[in-house]
Amino acid sequence: MAEGDRSPGSLLGIGVIGGLIGIYLANYLNMVTGTAWFSFIAALGAILAVFWGADAVRRVASYGLGTGVPSIGLLSIGAGQIAVLLGLAIGKFAGLELADPIIALILAAIVGIVNGVMARRVIKMNIAIMERSMTEIAMAASIILLGFSTAIAGSFAFDQIMAYVVASGFIIMVFIVGGMAMLHPFNACLGPDERQKRTLNLALSTGFLAMLVSGIAAGAINGVPAAVPTLIVAIVGWIIYYMRFWADTKQDAAAMLSTGLIPKEEEVMT
Amino acid sequence: MDPQMMVELGALTLVGGAALIAGVAEDLESDVGSQSNPNSQVQLAPQMGYLHRLYNKAISGEPASYPFYAAIGASTALAVLSVTNNYSLIGVFFALVAGAFITSLIHGVYATTSYMGRIASQSRFGQPVYLDVLRTHTPVLMAHGFVANFSVLLLTWVLIEQNLSPFPFVVLAFIWGIALGGVGSAVGDVHLGTDRYYQDRPYGSGVNAAHSGSVVRKAESGLRNSIDCAWFCSKFGGPLTGLGFGLVVYLHFWKEVVVKGWWSPVAGVIMVIIFIVMNVYLESYSRKRYGTYKEESE
């Protein structure tokens, strides 16, 4: 089920490594230059995690979850949220603030495994890849949340995230926008003729939209100049991947008509 | 009556009115997109051989998509306010409009992706993507979404201004988004699903498995599209959703403003009990009056 050109392993690599590099790079470039201009790199890292998370959602949801797609996405992003806040707090109080994203990632994996085990062994949902998928989605969610939060606050330090992202209420926007970016691609492409390439192009497009919104929020925190690079990259990226999604749809759809009546049965090609 | 309470009662009226409009617009928006529970039948239709010209907007369910719009709108409004630093009435108004506008653009993009994505994933059943459906329905969705979202932002802002809520603006908008989506999903969709998609089946029969996906695809004239559904639902389902959400918001803050302090939860419990009694009475009355559904003899 849910075969594709890209293997789950390679996507995991892209998500974890790309996501962490993005978050660290943004944090350090911002710190070295004393600006918030490089925040957009953290958002790019988060988009790679969206790319990975959307495929993990796709793999588990193609077992016929149907209406469960948003549920599994939001459950896991909740797991990621807990992991991120706890990870940041542990990092601060243990004096390991450098390792915050990695601690959050590990905690997300733990919460994800617990969710997966509960779903499969206690609620008895008979999905073989449940534990693995739930773990992957929760880990991706933690990178997404931390990436977009860093893009807003300009740093992943506990105090800054708390002051600029949590207290201002933007955290809930990051939660739902990041969650939607991850769960919407498969939800929108649900059906027997779903194709990995199309779904993942859509994932990148929704990821760039989430980046756009976090860029707007960054404008409220760090001023307009800090938001401009994020907004420009987000708009350009979104246009590219939306056009690709459009081209994929044109290729995959039975027909793309400017208008017309409902085709008669004999006209339908099988 | 003390002046503070006068102001609060005024705010209460404004909030109730905004909630009413939000509810109506929300339900009609979801009807144009055939979102939430009736969506499963539209999704199923091509598979059962019923090709259609309806919109298929699956941006999650309404209780998840409305907080999504509200959070984007509130964040944008907050960003505009912090950049312009103009907290006058007109400044706030335009910030809220900007928030609702940006949201409606993002809403439109998400709507097109779900229509194209879902139809393209059903290619084996021969369901075409109709670009004119995309072109005509998406602006309608965006417009209704704009009205609903602006009303949610407005009522949230009034509550924050009046110190009627402990939450930050974005979080409160998110919570009202969930409430709005939940009410819209529970109240209005029944009208769309049973009275519109299955108008050729007797009311109360439920959808037999044999009729799954057999939605009505022909209109009063020509083929049905989802804007026809909004026209139909604007007569009953939409206003009822508005009434539902308006009552939720109005009664909630009525007990906060008029029945103050510790008595307000008590008033809340009494209201819930009154509603339960009314609902039980209504159900037992209609069951007695109309009886159970009788299978048609064929």
mmCIF file with all atom_site columns, N, CA, C and O in Angstrom, chain B residues 64-105:
data_model
loop_
_atom_site.group_PDB
_atom_site.id
_atom_site.type_symbol
_atom_site.label_atom_id
_atom_site.label_alt_id
_atom_site.label_comp_id
_atom_site.label_asym_id
_atom_site.label_entity_id
_atom_site.label_seq_id
_atom_site.pdbx_PDB_ins_code
_atom_site.Cartn_x
_atom_site.Cartn_y
_atom_site.Cartn_z
_atom_site.occupancy
_atom_site.B_iso_or_equiv
_atom_site.pdbx_formal_charge
_atom_site.auth_seq_id
_atom_site.auth_comp_id
_atom_site.auth_asym_id
_atom_site.auth_atom_id
_atom_site.pdbx_PDB_model_num
ATOM 1   N N  . ALA B 1 64  ? -12.093 21.615 12.330 1.00 0.00 ? 64  ALA B N  1
ATOM 2   C CA . ALA B 1 64  ? -10.640 21.808 12.250 1.00 0.00 ? 64  ALA B CA 1
ATOM 3   C C  . ALA B 1 64  ? -10.299 22.927 11.290 1.00 0.00 ? 64  ALA B C  1
ATOM 4   O O  . ALA B 1 64  ? -9.301  23.623 11.480 1.00 0.00 ? 64  ALA B O  1
ATOM 5   N N  . SER B 1 65  ? -11.117 23.139 10.245 1.00 0.00 ? 65  SER B N  1
ATOM 6   C CA . SER B 1 65  ? -10.727 24.159 9.271  1.00 0.00 ? 65  SER B CA 1
ATOM 7   C C  . SER B 1 65  ? -11.054 25.558 9.788  1.00 0.00 ? 65  SER B C  1
ATOM 8   O O  . SER B 1 65  ? -10.326 26.496 9.496  1.00 0.00 ? 65  SER B O  1
ATOM 9   N N  . TYR B 1 66  ? -12.125 25.710 10.552 1.00 0.00 ? 66  TYR B N  1
ATOM 10  C CA . TYR B 1 66  ? -12.436 27.063 11.031 1.00 0.00 ? 66  TYR B CA 1
ATOM 11  C C  . TYR B 1 66  ? -11.441 27.619 12.039 1.00 0.00 ? 66  TYR B C  1
ATOM 12  O O  . TYR B 1 66  ? -11.077 28.792 11.944 1.00 0.00 ? 66  TYR B O  1
ATOM 13  N N  . PRO B 1 67  ? -10.989 26.818 13.004 1.00 0.00 ? 67  PRO B N  1
ATOM 14  C CA . PRO B 1 67  ? -9.902  27.353 13.838 1.00 0.00 ? 67  PRO B CA 1
ATOM 15  C C  . PRO B 1 67  ? -8.650  27.662 13.030 1.00 0.00 ? 67  PRO B C  1
ATOM 16  O O  . PRO B 1 67  ? -7.915  28.596 13.357 1.00 0.00 ? 67  PRO B O  1
ATOM 17  N N  . PHE B 1 68  ? -8.431  26.890 11.954 1.00 0.00 ? 68  PHE B N  1
ATOM 18  C CA . PHE B 1 68  ? -7.300  27.156 11.061 1.00 0.00 ? 68  PHE B CA 1
ATOM 19  C C  . PHE B 1 68  ? -7.427  28.550 10.458 1.00 0.00 ? 68  PHE B C  1
ATOM 20  O O  . PHE B 1 68  ? -6.501  29.367 10.531 1.00 0.00 ? 68  PHE B O  1
ATOM 21  N N  . TYR B 1 69  ? -8.615  28.865 9.909  1.00 0.00 ? 69  TYR B N  1
ATOM 22  C CA . TYR B 1 69  ? -8.794  30.201 9.330  1.00 0.00 ? 69  TYR B CA 1
ATOM 23  C C  . TYR B 1 69  ? -8.705  31.278 10.419 1.00 0.00 ? 69  TYR B C  1
ATOM 24  O O  . TYR B 1 69  ? -8.103  32.330 10.219 1.00 0.00 ? 69  TYR B O  1
ATOM 25  N N  . ALA B 1 70  ? -9.356  30.993 11.562 1.00 0.00 ? 70  ALA B N  1
ATOM 26  C CA . ALA B 1 70  ? -9.400  32.017 12.614 1.00 0.00 ? 70  ALA B CA 1
ATOM 27  C C  . ALA B 1 70  ? -8.005  32.327 13.128 1.00 0.00 ? 70  ALA B C  1
ATOM 28  O O  . ALA B 1 70  ? -7.664  33.485 13.382 1.00 0.00 ? 70  ALA B O  1
ATOM 29  N N  . ALA B 1 71  ? -7.162  31.272 13.272 1.00 0.00 ? 71  ALA B N  1
ATOM 30  C CA . ALA B 1 71  ? -5.811  31.496 13.786 1.00 0.00 ? 71  ALA B CA 1
ATOM 31  C C  . ALA B 1 71  ? -4.983  32.301 12.799 1.00 0.00 ? 71  ALA B C  1
ATOM 32  O O  . ALA B 1 71  ? -4.235  33.210 13.190 1.00 0.00 ? 71  ALA B O  1
ATOM 33  N N  . ILE B 1 72  ? -5.138  32.013 11.488 1.00 0.00 ? 72  ILE B N  1
ATOM 34  C CA . ILE B 1 72  ? -4.392  32.786 10.485 1.00 0.00 ? 72  ILE B CA 1
ATOM 35  C C  . ILE B 1 72  ? -4.878  34.237 10.506 1.00 0.00 ? 72  ILE B C  1
ATOM 36  O O  . ILE B 1 72  ? -4.079  35.178 10.507 1.00 0.00 ? 72  ILE B O  1
ATOM 37  N N  . GLY B 1 73  ? -6.207  34.410 10.542 1.00 0.00 ? 73  GLY B N  1
ATOM 38  C CA . GLY B 1 73  ? -6.762  35.759 10.529 1.00 0.00 ? 73  GLY B CA 1
ATOM 39  C C  . GLY B 1 73  ? -6.314  36.558 11.734 1.00 0.00 ? 73  GLY B C  1
ATOM 40  O O  . GLY B 1 73  ? -5.912  37.717 11.619 1.00 0.00 ? 73  GLY B O  1
ATOM 41  N N  . ALA B 1 74  ? -6.364  35.920 12.910 1.00 0.00 ? 74  ALA B N  1
ATOM 42  C CA . ALA B 1 74  ? -5.989  36.629 14.128 1.00 0.00 ? 74  ALA B CA 1
ATOM 43  C C  . ALA B 1 74  ? -4.507  36.971 14.117 1.00 0.00 ? 74  ALA B C  1
ATOM 44  O O  . ALA B 1 74  ? -4.111  38.082 14.516 1.00 0.00 ? 74  ALA B O  1
ATOM 45  N N  . SER B 1 75  ? -3.663  36.042 13.645 1.00 0.00 ? 75  SER B N  1
ATOM 46  C CA . SER B 1 75  ? -2.221  36.329 13.592 1.00 0.00 ? 75  SER B CA 1
ATOM 47  C C  . SER B 1 75  ? -1.937  37.478 12.656 1.00 0.00 ? 75  SER B C  1
ATOM 48  O O  . SER B 1 75  ? -1.132  38.366 12.967 1.00 0.00 ? 75  SER B O  1
ATOM 49  N N  . THR B 1 76  ? -2.599  37.465 11.491 1.00 0.00 ? 76  THR B N  1
ATOM 50  C CA . THR B 1 76  ? -2.374  38.539 10.529 1.00 0.00 ? 76  THR B CA 1
ATOM 51  C C  . THR B 1 76  ? -2.848  39.874 11.097 1.00 0.00 ? 76  THR B C  1
ATOM 52  O O  . THR B 1 76  ? -2.154  40.888 10.981 1.00 0.00 ? 76  THR B O  1
ATOM 53  N N  . ALA B 1 77  ? -4.028  39.867 11.714 1.00 0.00 ? 77  ALA B N  1
ATOM 54  C CA . ALA B 1 77  ? -4.547  41.113 12.286 1.00 0.00 ? 77  ALA B CA 1
ATOM 55  C C  . ALA B 1 77  ? -3.592  41.650 13.350 1.00 0.00 ? 77  ALA B C  1
ATOM 56  O O  . ALA B 1 77  ? -3.322  42.851 13.417 1.00 0.00 ? 77  ALA B O  1
ATOM 57  N N  . LEU B 1 78  ? -3.062  40.726 14.150 1.00 0.00 ? 78  LEU B N  1
ATOM 58  C CA . LEU B 1 78  ? -2.133  41.129 15.206 1.00 0.00 ? 78  LEU B CA 1
ATOM 59  C C  . LEU B 1 78  ? -0.857  41.721 14.606 1.00 0.00 ? 78  LEU B C  1
ATOM 60  O O  . LEU B 1 78  ? -0.331  42.735 15.090 1.00 0.00 ? 78  LEU B O  1
ATOM 61  N N  . ALA B 1 79  ? -0.379  41.094 13.516 1.00 0.00 ? 79  ALA B N  1
ATOM 62  C CA . ALA B 1 79  ? 0.828   41.597 12.860 1.00 0.00 ? 79  ALA B CA 1
ATOM 63  C C  . ALA B 1 79  ? 0.571   42.981 12.285 1.00 0.00 ? 79  ALA B C  1
ATOM 64  O O  . ALA B 1 79  ? 1.394   43.894 12.431 1.00 0.00 ? 79  ALA B O  1
ATOM 65  N N  . VAL B 1 80  ? -0.588  43.154 11.646 1.00 0.00 ? 80  VAL B N  1
ATOM 66  C CA . VAL B 1 80  ? -0.912  44.471 11.070 1.00 0.00 ? 80  VAL B CA 1
ATOM 67  C C  . VAL B 1 80  ? -0.981  45.518 12.176 1.00 0.00 ? 80  VAL B C  1
ATOM 68  O O  . VAL B 1 80  ? -0.443  46.621 12.053 1.00 0.00 ? 80  VAL B O  1
ATOM 69  N N  . LEU B 1 81  ? -1.627  45.151 13.288 1.00 0.00 ? 81  LEU B N  1
ATOM 70  C CA . LEU B 1 81  ? -1.743  46.112 14.397 1.00 0.00 ? 81  LEU B CA 1
ATOM 71  C C  . LEU B 1 81  ? -0.379  46.472 14.955 1.00 0.00 ? 81  LEU B C  1
ATOM 72  O O  . LEU B 1 81  ? -0.115  47.635 15.274 1.00 0.00 ? 81  LEU B O  1
ATOM 73  N N  . SER B 1 82  ? 0.501   45.477 15.091 1.00 0.00 ? 82  SER B N  1
ATOM 74  C CA . SER B 1 82  ? 1.792   45.790 15.697 1.00 0.00 ? 82  SER B CA 1
ATOM 75  C C  . SER B 1 82  ? 2.668   46.600 14.745 1.00 0.00 ? 82  SER B C  1
ATOM 76  O O  . SER B 1 82  ? 3.514   47.359 15.189 1.00 0.00 ? 82  SER B O  1
ATOM 77  N N  . VAL B 1 83  ? 2.452   46.442 13.428 1.00 0.00 ? 83  VAL B N  1
ATOM 78  C CA . VAL B 1 83  ? 3.234   47.229 12.469 1.00 0.00 ? 83  VAL B CA 1
ATOM 79  C C  . VAL B 1 83  ? 2.696   48.654 12.377 1.00 0.00 ? 83  VAL B C  1
ATOM 80  O O  . VAL B 1 83  ? 3.446   49.623 12.418 1.00 0.00 ? 83  VAL B O  1
ATOM 81  N N  . THR B 1 84  ? 1.354   48.786 12.251 1.00 0.00 ? 84  THR B N  1
ATOM 82  C CA . THR B 1 84  ? 0.794   50.141 12.126 1.00 0.00 ? 84  THR B CA 1
ATOM 83  C C  . THR B 1 84  ? 0.739   50.856 13.472 1.00 0.00 ? 84  THR B C  1
ATOM 84  O O  . THR B 1 84  ? 0.742   52.085 13.524 1.00 0.00 ? 84  THR B O  1
ATOM 85  N N  . ASN B 1 85  ? 0.655   50.089 14.542 1.00 0.00 ? 85  ASN B N  1
ATOM 86  C CA . ASN B 1 85  ? 0.571   50.623 15.901 1.00 0.00 ? 85  ASN B CA 1
ATOM 87  C C  . ASN B 1 85  ? -0.598  51.585 16.058 1.00 0.00 ? 85  ASN B C  1
ATOM 88  O O  . ASN B 1 85  ? -0.535  52.569 16.792 1.00 0.00 ? 85  ASN B O  1
ATOM 89  N N  . ASN B 1 86  ? -1.683  51.301 15.341 1.00 0.00 ? 86  ASN B N  1
ATOM 90  C CA . ASN B 1 86  ? -2.858  52.152 15.379 1.00 0.00 ? 86  ASN B CA 1
ATOM 91  C C  . ASN B 1 86  ? -4.003  51.367 16.021 1.00 0.00 ? 86  ASN B C  1
ATOM 92  O O  . ASN B 1 86  ? -4.628  50.530 15.385 1.00 0.00 ? 86  ASN B O  1
ATOM 93  N N  . TYR B 1 87  ? -4.238  51.628 17.311 1.00 0.00 ? 87  TYR B N  1
ATOM 94  C CA . TYR B 1 87  ? -5.258  50.858 18.026 1.00 0.00 ? 87  TYR B CA 1
ATOM 95  C C  . TYR B 1 87  ? -6.573  51.623 18.120 1.00 0.00 ? 87  TYR B C  1
ATOM 96  O O  . TYR B 1 87  ? -7.388  51.351 18.996 1.00 0.00 ? 87  TYR B O  1
ATOM 97  N N  . SER B 1 88  ? -6.759  52.601 17.232 1.00 0.00 ? 88  SER B N  1
ATOM 98  C CA . SER B 1 88  ? -8.047  53.292 17.204 1.00 0.00 ? 88  SER B CA 1
ATOM 99  C C  . SER B 1 88  ? -9.082  52.351 16.597 1.00 0.00 ? 88  SER B C  1
ATOM 100 O O  . SER B 1 88  ? -8.744  51.290 16.073 1.00 0.00 ? 88  SER B O  1
ATOM 101 N N  . LEU B 1 89  ? -10.348 52.765 16.658 1.00 0.00 ? 89  LEU B N  1
ATOM 102 C CA . LEU B 1 89  ? -11.427 51.916 16.172 1.00 0.00 ? 89  LEU B CA 1
ATOM 103 C C  . LEU B 1 89  ? -11.205 51.555 14.707 1.00 0.00 ? 89  LEU B C  1
ATOM 104 O O  . LEU B 1 89  ? -11.306 50.389 14.307 1.00 0.00 ? 89  LEU B O  1
ATOM 105 N N  . ILE B 1 90  ? -10.849 52.570 13.915 1.00 0.00 ? 90  ILE B N  1
ATOM 106 C CA . ILE B 1 90  ? -10.708 52.345 12.478 1.00 0.00 ? 90  ILE B CA 1
ATOM 107 C C  . ILE B 1 90  ? -9.469  51.477 12.193 1.00 0.00 ? 90  ILE B C  1
ATOM 108 O O  . ILE B 1 90  ? -9.475  50.632 11.309 1.00 0.00 ? 90  ILE B O  1
ATOM 109 N N  . GLY B 1 91  ? -8.397  51.705 12.985 1.00 0.00 ? 91  GLY B N  1
ATOM 110 C CA . GLY B 1 91  ? -7.181  50.907 12.816 1.00 0.00 ? 91  GLY B CA 1
ATOM 111 C C  . GLY B 1 91  ? -7.452  49.439 13.080 1.00 0.00 ? 91  GLY B C  1
ATOM 112 O O  . GLY B 1 91  ? -7.026  48.557 12.316 1.00 0.00 ? 91  GLY B O  1
ATOM 113 N N  . VAL B 1 92  ? -8.177  49.164 14.155 1.00 0.00 ? 92  VAL B N  1
ATOM 114 C CA . VAL B 1 92  ? -8.496  47.778 14.495 1.00 0.00 ? 92  VAL B CA 1
ATOM 115 C C  . VAL B 1 92  ? -9.394  47.170 13.431 1.00 0.00 ? 92  VAL B C  1
ATOM 116 O O  . VAL B 1 92  ? -9.187  46.045 12.977 1.00 0.00 ? 92  VAL B O  1
ATOM 117 N N  . PHE B 1 93  ? -10.365 47.966 12.978 1.00 0.00 ? 93  PHE B N  1
ATOM 118 C CA . PHE B 1 93  ? -11.288 47.469 11.957 1.00 0.00 ? 93  PHE B CA 1
ATOM 119 C C  . PHE B 1 93  ? -10.516 47.018 10.722 1.00 0.00 ? 93  PHE B C  1
ATOM 120 O O  . PHE B 1 93  ? -10.708 45.909 10.214 1.00 0.00 ? 93  PHE B O  1
ATOM 121 N N  . PHE B 1 94  ? -9.601  47.883 10.252 1.00 0.00 ? 94  PHE B N  1
ATOM 122 C CA . PHE B 1 94  ? -8.879  47.512 9.030  1.00 0.00 ? 94  PHE B CA 1
ATOM 123 C C  . PHE B 1 94  ? -7.908  46.366 9.270  1.00 0.00 ? 94  PHE B C  1
ATOM 124 O O  . PHE B 1 94  ? -7.662  45.553 8.375  1.00 0.00 ? 94  PHE B O  1
ATOM 125 N N  . ALA B 1 95  ? -7.379  46.264 10.489 1.00 0.00 ? 95  ALA B N  1
ATOM 126 C CA . ALA B 1 95  ? -6.512  45.119 10.786 1.00 0.00 ? 95  ALA B CA 1
ATOM 127 C C  . ALA B 1 95  ? -7.310  43.829 10.713 1.00 0.00 ? 95  ALA B C  1
ATOM 128 O O  . ALA B 1 95  ? -6.842  42.813 10.160 1.00 0.00 ? 95  ALA B O  1
ATOM 129 N N  . LEU B 1 96  ? -8.525  43.852 11.251 1.00 0.00 ? 96  LEU B N  1
ATOM 130 C CA . LEU B 1 96  ? -9.356  42.645 11.201 1.00 0.00 ? 96  LEU B CA 1
ATOM 131 C C  . LEU B 1 96  ? -9.735  42.315 9.754  1.00 0.00 ? 96  LEU B C  1
ATOM 132 O O  . LEU B 1 96  ? -9.748  41.149 9.349  1.00 0.00 ? 96  LEU B O  1
ATOM 133 N N  . VAL B 1 97  ? -10.030 43.359 8.969  1.00 0.00 ? 97  VAL B N  1
ATOM 134 C CA . VAL B 1 97  ? -10.342 43.122 7.556  1.00 0.00 ? 97  VAL B CA 1
ATOM 135 C C  . VAL B 1 97  ? -9.132  42.501 6.859  1.00 0.00 ? 97  VAL B C  1
ATOM 136 O O  . VAL B 1 97  ? -9.270  41.539 6.093  1.00 0.00 ? 97  VAL B O  1
ATOM 137 N N  . ALA B 1 98  ? -7.937  43.046 7.150  1.00 0.00 ? 98  ALA B N  1
ATOM 138 C CA . ALA B 1 98  ? -6.727  42.492 6.524  1.00 0.00 ? 98  ALA B CA 1
ATOM 139 C C  . ALA B 1 98  ? -6.553  41.030 6.916  1.00 0.00 ? 98  ALA B C  1
ATOM 140 O O  . ALA B 1 98  ? -6.230  40.180 6.070  1.00 0.00 ? 98  ALA B O  1
ATOM 141 N N  . GLY B 1 99  ? -6.788  40.737 8.186  1.00 0.00 ? 99  GLY B N  1
ATOM 142 C CA . GLY B 1 99  ? -6.668  39.346 8.646  1.00 0.00 ? 99  GLY B CA 1
ATOM 143 C C  . GLY B 1 99  ? -7.632  38.443 7.913  1.00 0.00 ? 99  GLY B C  1
ATOM 144 O O  . GLY B 1 99  ? -7.244  37.389 7.388  1.00 0.00 ? 99  GLY B O  1
ATOM 145 N N  . ALA B 1 100 ? -8.886  38.868 7.804  1.00 0.00 ? 100 ALA B N  1
ATOM 146 C CA . ALA B 1 100 ? -9.882  38.033 7.134  1.00 0.00 ? 100 ALA B CA 1
ATOM 147 C C  . ALA B 1 100 ? -9.575  37.916 5.646  1.00 0.00 ? 100 ALA B C  1
ATOM 148 O O  . ALA B 1 100 ? -9.812  36.872 5.034  1.00 0.00 ? 100 ALA B O  1
ATOM 149 N N  . PHE B 1 101 ? -8.994  38.973 5.068  1.00 0.00 ? 101 PHE B N  1
ATOM 150 C CA . PHE B 1 101 ? -8.690  38.952 3.629  1.00 0.00 ? 101 PHE B CA 1
ATOM 151 C C  . PHE B 1 101 ? -7.576  37.945 3.324  1.00 0.00 ? 101 PHE B C  1
ATOM 152 O O  . PHE B 1 101 ? -7.704  37.100 2.435  1.00 0.00 ? 101 PHE B O  1
ATOM 153 N N  . ILE B 1 102 ? -6.471  38.043 4.085  1.00 0.00 ? 102 ILE B N  1
ATOM 154 C CA . ILE B 1 102 ? -5.356  37.109 3.858  1.00 0.00 ? 102 ILE B CA 1
ATOM 155 C C  . ILE B 1 102 ? -5.849  35.673 4.055  1.00 0.00 ? 102 ILE B C  1
ATOM 156 O O  . ILE B 1 102 ? -5.521  34.756 3.290  1.00 0.00 ? 102 ILE B O  1
ATOM 157 N N  . THR B 1 103 ? -6.682  35.486 5.084  1.00 0.00 ? 103 THR B N  1
ATOM 158 C CA . THR B 1 103 ? -7.203  34.150 5.330  1.00 0.00 ? 103 THR B CA 1
ATOM 159 C C  . THR B 1 103 ? -8.034  33.654 4.164  1.00 0.00 ? 103 THR B C  1
ATOM 160 O O  . THR B 1 103 ? -7.941  32.486 3.793  1.00 0.00 ? 103 THR B O  1
ATOM 161 N N  . SER B 1 104 ? -8.843  34.563 3.584  1.00 0.00 ? 104 SER B N  1
ATOM 162 C CA . SER B 1 104 ? -9.696  34.076 2.507  1.00 0.00 ? 104 SER B CA 1
ATOM 163 C C  . SER B 1 104 ? -8.854  33.695 1.289  1.00 0.00 ? 104 SER B C  1
ATOM 164 O O  . SER B 1 104 ? -9.225  32.771 0.561  1.00 0.00 ? 104 SER B O  1
ATOM 165 N N  . LEU B 1 105 ? -7.710  34.351 1.101  1.00 0.00 ? 105 LEU B N  1
ATOM 166 C CA . LEU B 1 105 ? -6.831  33.935 0.001  1.00 0.00 ? 105 LEU B CA 1
ATOM 167 C C  . LEU B 1 105 ? -6.290  32.528 0.266  1.00 0.00 ? 105 LEU B C  1
ATOM 168 O O  . LEU B 1 105 ? -6.304  31.654 -0.616 1.00 0.00 ? 105 LEU B O  1
#
